mmCIF file of C-alpha atoms and ligand atoms in Angstrom:
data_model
loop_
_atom_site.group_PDB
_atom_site.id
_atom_site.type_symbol
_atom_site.label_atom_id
_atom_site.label_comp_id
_atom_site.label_asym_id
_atom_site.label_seq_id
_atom_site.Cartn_x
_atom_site.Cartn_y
_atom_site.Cartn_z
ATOM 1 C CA UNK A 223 -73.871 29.737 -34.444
ATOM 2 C CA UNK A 224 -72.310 31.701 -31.383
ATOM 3 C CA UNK A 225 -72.372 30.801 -28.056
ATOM 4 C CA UNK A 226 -70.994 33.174 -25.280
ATOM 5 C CA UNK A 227 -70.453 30.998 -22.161
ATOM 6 C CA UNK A 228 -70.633 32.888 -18.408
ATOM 7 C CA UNK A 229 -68.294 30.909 -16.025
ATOM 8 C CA UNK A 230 -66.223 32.438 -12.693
ATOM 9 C CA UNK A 231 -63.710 29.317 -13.793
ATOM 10 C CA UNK A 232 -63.327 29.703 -17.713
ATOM 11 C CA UNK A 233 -60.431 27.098 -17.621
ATOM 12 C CA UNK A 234 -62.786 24.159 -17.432
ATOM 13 C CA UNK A 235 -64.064 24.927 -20.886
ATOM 14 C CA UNK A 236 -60.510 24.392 -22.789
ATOM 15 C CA UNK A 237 -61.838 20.638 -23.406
ATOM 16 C CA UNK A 238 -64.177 22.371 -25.785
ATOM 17 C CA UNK A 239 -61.006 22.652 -27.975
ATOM 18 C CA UNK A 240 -60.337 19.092 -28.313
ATOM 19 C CA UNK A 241 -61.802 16.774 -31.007
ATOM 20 C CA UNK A 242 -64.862 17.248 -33.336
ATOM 21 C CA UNK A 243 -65.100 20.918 -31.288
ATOM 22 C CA UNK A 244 -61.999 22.084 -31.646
ATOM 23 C CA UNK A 245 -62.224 21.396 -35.071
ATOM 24 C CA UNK A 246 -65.399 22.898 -35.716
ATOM 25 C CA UNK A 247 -64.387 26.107 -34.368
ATOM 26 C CA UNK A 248 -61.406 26.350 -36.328
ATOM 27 C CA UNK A 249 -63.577 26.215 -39.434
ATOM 28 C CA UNK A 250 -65.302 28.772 -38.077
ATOM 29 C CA UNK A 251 -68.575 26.233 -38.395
ATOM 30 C CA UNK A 252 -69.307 27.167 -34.384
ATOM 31 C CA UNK A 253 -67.992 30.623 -32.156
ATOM 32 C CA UNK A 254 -67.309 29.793 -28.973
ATOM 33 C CA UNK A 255 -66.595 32.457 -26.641
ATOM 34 C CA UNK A 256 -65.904 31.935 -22.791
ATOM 35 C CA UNK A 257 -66.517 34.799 -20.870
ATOM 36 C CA UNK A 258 -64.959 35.458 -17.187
ATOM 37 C CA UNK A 259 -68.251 37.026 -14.759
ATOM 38 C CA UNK A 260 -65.681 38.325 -13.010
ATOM 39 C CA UNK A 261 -63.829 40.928 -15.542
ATOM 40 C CA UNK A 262 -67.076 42.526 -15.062
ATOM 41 C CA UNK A 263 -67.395 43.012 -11.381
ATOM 42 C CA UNK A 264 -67.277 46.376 -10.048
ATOM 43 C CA UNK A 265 -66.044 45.339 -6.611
ATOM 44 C CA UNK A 266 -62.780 46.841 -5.901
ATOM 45 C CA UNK A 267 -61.884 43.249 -4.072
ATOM 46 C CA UNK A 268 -63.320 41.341 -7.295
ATOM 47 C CA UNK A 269 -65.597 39.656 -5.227
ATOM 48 C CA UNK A 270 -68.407 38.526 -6.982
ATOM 49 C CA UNK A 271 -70.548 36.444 -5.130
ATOM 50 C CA UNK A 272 -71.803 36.846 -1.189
ATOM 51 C CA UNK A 273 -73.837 35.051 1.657
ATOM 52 C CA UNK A 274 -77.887 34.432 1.112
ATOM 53 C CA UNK A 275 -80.019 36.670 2.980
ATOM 54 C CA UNK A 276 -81.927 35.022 5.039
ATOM 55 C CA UNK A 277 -78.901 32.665 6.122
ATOM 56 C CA UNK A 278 -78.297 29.289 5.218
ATOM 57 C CA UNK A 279 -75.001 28.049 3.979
ATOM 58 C CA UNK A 280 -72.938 28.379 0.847
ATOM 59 C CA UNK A 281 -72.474 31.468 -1.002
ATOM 60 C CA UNK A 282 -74.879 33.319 -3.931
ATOM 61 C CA UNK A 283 -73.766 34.395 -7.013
ATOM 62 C CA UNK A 284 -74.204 38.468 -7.035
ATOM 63 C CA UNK A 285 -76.402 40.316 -10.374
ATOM 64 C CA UNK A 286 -73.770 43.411 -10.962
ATOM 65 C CA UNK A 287 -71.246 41.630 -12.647
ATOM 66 C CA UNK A 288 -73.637 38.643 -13.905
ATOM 67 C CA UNK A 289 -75.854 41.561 -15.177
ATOM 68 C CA UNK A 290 -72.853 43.890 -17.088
ATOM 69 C CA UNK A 291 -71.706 40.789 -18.805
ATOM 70 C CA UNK A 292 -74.796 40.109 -20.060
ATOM 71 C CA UNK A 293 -75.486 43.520 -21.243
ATOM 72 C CA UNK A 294 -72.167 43.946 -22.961
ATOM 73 C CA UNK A 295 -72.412 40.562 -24.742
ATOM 74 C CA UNK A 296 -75.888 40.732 -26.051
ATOM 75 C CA UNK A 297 -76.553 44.897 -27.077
ATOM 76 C CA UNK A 298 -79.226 43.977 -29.433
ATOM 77 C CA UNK A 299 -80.969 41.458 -27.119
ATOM 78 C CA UNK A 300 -81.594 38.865 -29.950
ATOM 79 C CA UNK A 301 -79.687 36.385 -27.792
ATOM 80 C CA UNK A 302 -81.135 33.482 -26.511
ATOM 81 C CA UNK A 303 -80.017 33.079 -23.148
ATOM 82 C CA UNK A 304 -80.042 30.032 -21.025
ATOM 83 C CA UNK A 305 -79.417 29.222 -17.191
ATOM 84 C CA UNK A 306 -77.837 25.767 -16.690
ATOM 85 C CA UNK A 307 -79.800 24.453 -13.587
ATOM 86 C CA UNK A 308 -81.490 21.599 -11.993
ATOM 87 C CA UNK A 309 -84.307 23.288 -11.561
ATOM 88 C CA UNK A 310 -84.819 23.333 -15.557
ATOM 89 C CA UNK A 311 -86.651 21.531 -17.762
ATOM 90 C CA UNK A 312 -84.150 18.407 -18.612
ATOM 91 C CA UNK A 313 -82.633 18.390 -21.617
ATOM 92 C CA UNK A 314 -83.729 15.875 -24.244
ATOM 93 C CA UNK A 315 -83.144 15.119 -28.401
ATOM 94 C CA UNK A 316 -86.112 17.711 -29.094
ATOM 95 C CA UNK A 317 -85.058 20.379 -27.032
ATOM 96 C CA UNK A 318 -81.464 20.141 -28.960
ATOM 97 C CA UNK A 319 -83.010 20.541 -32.062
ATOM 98 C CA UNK A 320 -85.313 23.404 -31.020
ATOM 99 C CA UNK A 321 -82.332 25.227 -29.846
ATOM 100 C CA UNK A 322 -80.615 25.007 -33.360
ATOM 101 C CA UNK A 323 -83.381 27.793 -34.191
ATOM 102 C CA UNK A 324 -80.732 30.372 -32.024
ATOM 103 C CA UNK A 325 -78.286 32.390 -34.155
ATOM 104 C CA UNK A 326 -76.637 33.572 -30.745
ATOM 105 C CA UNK A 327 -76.876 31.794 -27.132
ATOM 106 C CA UNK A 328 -75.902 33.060 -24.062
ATOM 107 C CA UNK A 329 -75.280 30.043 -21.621
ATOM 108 C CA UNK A 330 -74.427 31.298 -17.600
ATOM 109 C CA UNK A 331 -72.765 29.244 -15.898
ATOM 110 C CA UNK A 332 -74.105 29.272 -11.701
ATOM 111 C CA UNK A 333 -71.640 27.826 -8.954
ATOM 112 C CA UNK A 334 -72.123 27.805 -5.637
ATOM 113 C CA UNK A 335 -75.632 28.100 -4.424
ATOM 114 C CA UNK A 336 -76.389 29.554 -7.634
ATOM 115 C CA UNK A 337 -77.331 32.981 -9.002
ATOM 116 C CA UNK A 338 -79.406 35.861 -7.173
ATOM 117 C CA UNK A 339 -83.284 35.510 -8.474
ATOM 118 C CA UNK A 340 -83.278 38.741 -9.933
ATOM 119 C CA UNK A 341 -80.462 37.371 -12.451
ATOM 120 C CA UNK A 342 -83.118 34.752 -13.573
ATOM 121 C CA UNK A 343 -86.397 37.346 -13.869
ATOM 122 C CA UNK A 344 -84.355 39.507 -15.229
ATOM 123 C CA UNK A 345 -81.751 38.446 -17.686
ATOM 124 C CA UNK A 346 -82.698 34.659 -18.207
ATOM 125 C CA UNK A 347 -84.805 32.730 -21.128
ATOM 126 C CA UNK A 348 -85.015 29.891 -19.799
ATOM 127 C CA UNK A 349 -83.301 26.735 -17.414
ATOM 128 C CA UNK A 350 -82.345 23.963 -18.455
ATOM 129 C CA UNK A 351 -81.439 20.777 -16.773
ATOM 130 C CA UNK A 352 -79.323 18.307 -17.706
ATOM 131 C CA UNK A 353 -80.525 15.463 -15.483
ATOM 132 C CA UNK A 354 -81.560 14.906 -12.173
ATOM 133 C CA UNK A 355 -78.437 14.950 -10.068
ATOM 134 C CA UNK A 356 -76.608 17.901 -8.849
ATOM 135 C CA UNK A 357 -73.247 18.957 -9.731
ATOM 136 C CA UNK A 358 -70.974 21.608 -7.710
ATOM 137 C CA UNK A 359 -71.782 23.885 -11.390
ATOM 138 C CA UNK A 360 -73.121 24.418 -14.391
ATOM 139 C CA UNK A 361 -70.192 24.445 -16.343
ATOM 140 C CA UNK A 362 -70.142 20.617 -17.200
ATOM 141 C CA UNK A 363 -73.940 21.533 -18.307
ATOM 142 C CA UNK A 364 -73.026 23.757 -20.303
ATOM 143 C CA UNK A 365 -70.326 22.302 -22.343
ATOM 144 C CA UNK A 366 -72.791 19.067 -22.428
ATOM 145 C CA UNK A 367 -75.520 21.376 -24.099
ATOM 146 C CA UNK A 368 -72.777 23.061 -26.524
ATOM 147 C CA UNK A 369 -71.453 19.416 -27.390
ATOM 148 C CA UNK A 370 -74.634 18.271 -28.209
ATOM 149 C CA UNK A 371 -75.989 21.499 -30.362
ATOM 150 C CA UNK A 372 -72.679 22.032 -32.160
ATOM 151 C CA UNK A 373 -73.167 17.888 -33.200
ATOM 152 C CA UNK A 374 -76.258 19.647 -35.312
ATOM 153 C CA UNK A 375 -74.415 22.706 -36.724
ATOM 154 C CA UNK A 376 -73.928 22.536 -40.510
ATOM 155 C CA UNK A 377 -70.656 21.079 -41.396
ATOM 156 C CA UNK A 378 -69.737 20.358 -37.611
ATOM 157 C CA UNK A 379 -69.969 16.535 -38.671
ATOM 158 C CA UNK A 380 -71.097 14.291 -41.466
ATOM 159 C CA UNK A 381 -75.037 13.975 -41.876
ATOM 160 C CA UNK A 382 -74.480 10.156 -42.636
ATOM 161 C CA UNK A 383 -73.355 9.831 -38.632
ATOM 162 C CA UNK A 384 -76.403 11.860 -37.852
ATOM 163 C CA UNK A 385 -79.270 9.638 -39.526
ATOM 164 C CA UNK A 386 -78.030 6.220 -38.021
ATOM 165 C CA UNK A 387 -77.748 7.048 -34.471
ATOM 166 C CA UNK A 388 -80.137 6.833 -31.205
ATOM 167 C CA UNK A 389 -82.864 9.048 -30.715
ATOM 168 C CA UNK A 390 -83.163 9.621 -34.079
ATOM 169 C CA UNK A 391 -85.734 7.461 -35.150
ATOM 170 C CA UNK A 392 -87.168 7.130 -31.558
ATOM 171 C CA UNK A 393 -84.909 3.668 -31.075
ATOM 172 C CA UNK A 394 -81.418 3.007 -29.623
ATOM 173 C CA UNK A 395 -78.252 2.424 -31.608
ATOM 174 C CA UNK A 396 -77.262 -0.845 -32.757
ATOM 175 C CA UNK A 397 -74.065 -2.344 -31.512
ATOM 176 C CA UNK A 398 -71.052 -1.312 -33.681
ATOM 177 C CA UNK A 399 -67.842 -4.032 -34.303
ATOM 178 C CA UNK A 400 -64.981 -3.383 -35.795
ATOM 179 C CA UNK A 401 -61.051 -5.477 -36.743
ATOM 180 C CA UNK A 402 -60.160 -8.029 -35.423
ATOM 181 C CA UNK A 403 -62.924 -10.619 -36.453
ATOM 182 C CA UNK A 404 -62.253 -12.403 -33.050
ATOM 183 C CA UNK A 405 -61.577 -10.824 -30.134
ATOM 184 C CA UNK A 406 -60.849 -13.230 -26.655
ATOM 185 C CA UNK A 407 -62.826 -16.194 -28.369
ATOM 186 C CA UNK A 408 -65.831 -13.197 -29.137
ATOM 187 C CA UNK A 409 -66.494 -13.043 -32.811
ATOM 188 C CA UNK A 410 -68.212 -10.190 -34.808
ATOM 189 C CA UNK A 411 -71.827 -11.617 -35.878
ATOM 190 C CA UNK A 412 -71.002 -12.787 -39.266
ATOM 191 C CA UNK A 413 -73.612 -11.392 -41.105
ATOM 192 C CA UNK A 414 -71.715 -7.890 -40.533
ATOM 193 C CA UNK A 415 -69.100 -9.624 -42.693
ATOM 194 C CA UNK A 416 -71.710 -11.255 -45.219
ATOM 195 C CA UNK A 417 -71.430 -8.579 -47.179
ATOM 196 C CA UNK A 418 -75.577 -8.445 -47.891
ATOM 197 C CA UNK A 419 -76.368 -4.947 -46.871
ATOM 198 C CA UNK A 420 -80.442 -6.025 -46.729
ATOM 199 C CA UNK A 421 -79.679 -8.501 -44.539
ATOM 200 C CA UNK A 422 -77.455 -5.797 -42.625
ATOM 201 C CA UNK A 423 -80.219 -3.145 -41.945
ATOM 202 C CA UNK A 424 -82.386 -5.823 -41.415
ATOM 203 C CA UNK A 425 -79.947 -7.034 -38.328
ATOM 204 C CA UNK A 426 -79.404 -3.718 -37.145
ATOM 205 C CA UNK A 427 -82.976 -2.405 -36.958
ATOM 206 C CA UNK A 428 -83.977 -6.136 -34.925
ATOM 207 C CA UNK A 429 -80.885 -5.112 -32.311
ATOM 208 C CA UNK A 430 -81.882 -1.771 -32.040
ATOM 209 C CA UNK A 431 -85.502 -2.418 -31.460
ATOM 210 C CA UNK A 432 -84.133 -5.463 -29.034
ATOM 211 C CA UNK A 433 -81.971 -3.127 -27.391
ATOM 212 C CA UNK A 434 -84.461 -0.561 -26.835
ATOM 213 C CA UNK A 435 -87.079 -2.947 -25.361
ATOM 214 C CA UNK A 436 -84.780 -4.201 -22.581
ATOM 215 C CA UNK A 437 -82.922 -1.418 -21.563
ATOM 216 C CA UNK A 438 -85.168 1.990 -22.572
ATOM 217 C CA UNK A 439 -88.973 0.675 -23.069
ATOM 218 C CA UNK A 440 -90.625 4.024 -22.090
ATOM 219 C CA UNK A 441 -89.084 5.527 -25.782
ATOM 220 C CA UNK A 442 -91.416 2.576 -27.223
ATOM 221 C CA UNK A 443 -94.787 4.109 -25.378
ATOM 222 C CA UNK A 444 -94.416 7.219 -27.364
HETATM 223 N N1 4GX B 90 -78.291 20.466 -14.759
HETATM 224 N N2 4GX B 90 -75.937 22.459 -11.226
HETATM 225 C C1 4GX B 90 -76.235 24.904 -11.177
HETATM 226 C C2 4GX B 90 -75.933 26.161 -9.106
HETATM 227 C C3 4GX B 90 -77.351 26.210 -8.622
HETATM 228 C C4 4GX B 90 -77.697 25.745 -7.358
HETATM 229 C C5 4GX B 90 -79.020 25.820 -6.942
HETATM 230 C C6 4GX B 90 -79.568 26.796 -9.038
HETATM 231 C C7 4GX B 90 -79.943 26.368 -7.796
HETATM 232 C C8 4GX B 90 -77.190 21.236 -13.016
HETATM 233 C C9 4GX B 90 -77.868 20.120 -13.561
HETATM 234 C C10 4GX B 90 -76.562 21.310 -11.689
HETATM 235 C C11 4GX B 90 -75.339 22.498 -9.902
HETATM 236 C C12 4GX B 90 -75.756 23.704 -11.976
HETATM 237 C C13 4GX B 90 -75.780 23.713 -9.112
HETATM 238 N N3 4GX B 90 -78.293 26.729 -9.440
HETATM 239 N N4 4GX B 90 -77.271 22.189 -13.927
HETATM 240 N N5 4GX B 90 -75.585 24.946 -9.866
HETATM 241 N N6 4GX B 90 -78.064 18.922 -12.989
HETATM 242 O O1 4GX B 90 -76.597 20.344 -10.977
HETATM 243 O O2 4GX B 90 -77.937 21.742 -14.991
#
């Protein structure tokens, strides 16, 4: 998969080359490419965004340079392309998988007050949130939504960490010990050390389902 990122500050994406990323895109599982809006702009001053009209404070993010990017990146249009707002519909599991459908997503990153209207009717598949709170951008957004679609990417990571974890079967995870046996007088529940893998599932799908119940019960209504 490729995913061309739009961002007027393309320095907050080098975590994306850390970890399970960083490795994934050196195996050339995932392309990540992070675009500056504003090697586009054809302001002689750079500038690329300006004040609302109508008044009202902040500043707007202007359609030339948002606009020329986006043309450059995508010729063929077969890109999906994706504005990172909270005025989206929020991201969830489903929506993840749904997006795994995309050979190519463009992701545009607003700061700001945003980007002009015409950016979204013209250029722009669809927003998506990533929760109800509002950030100063969308470029942690983004790099949440490319974290969490890369995750699903063949070969990104091991399908036996996929089938075990929450949201998968509708529950939240299990808790998860590891050395030492004791830690500050808490122990590890022995039957993790029983070595009875029945009775293992069997305690991790009761925790799960406990869990779930007391701190998420609206994922056991659907
Ligand atoms: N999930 N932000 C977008 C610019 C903006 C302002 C107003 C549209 C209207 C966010 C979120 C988020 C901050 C990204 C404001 N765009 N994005 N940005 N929550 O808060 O995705």
């Amino acid at each position: 998969m490729k995913i061309d990122i739009l961002t007027l500050f393309p320095e907050m994406f080098s975590a994306l080359g850390e970890s399970i990323l960083g490795r994934a895109q050196k195996a050339g599982k995932i392309e990540i490419n992070v675009v500056n809006i504003r090697d586009f702009t054809e302001d002689k001053h750079l500038k690329c965004d300006d004040y609302p009209f109508g008044g009202g404070a902040g500043m707007v993010m202007m359609p030339q340079p948002i606009g020329s990017a986006i043309d450059a990146l995508d010729k063929d249009r077969k890109a999906h392309r994706i504005y990172l707002s909270p005025k989206g519909e929020t991201l969830r599991q489903q929506k993840v998988f749904s997006l795994l459908a995309y050979e190519h997503l463009i992701l545009l990153c607003g700061h700001y007050e945003g980007v002009d209207q015409r950016v979204i009717d013209l250029f722009i598949d669809e927003e998506i949130s990533i929760g109800d709170y509002v950030l100063t951008g969308g470029e942690l957004p983004a790099m949440v939504l490319v974290d969490c679609v890369s995750r699903y990417v063949d070969g990104v990571i091991s399908t036996s960490s996929l089938v075990d974890e929450s949201f998968s079967d509708g529950l939240l995870e299990y808790p998860q010990y590891t050395r030492p046996q004791e830690y500050r007088g808490l122990i590890v529940p022995p039957v993790l050390v029983s070595g009875d893998h029945a009775k293992v599932d069997e305690w991790r799908r009761k925790e799960a389902l406990k869990l779930t119940k007391k701190m998420r019960p609206d994922l056991l209504k659907k």
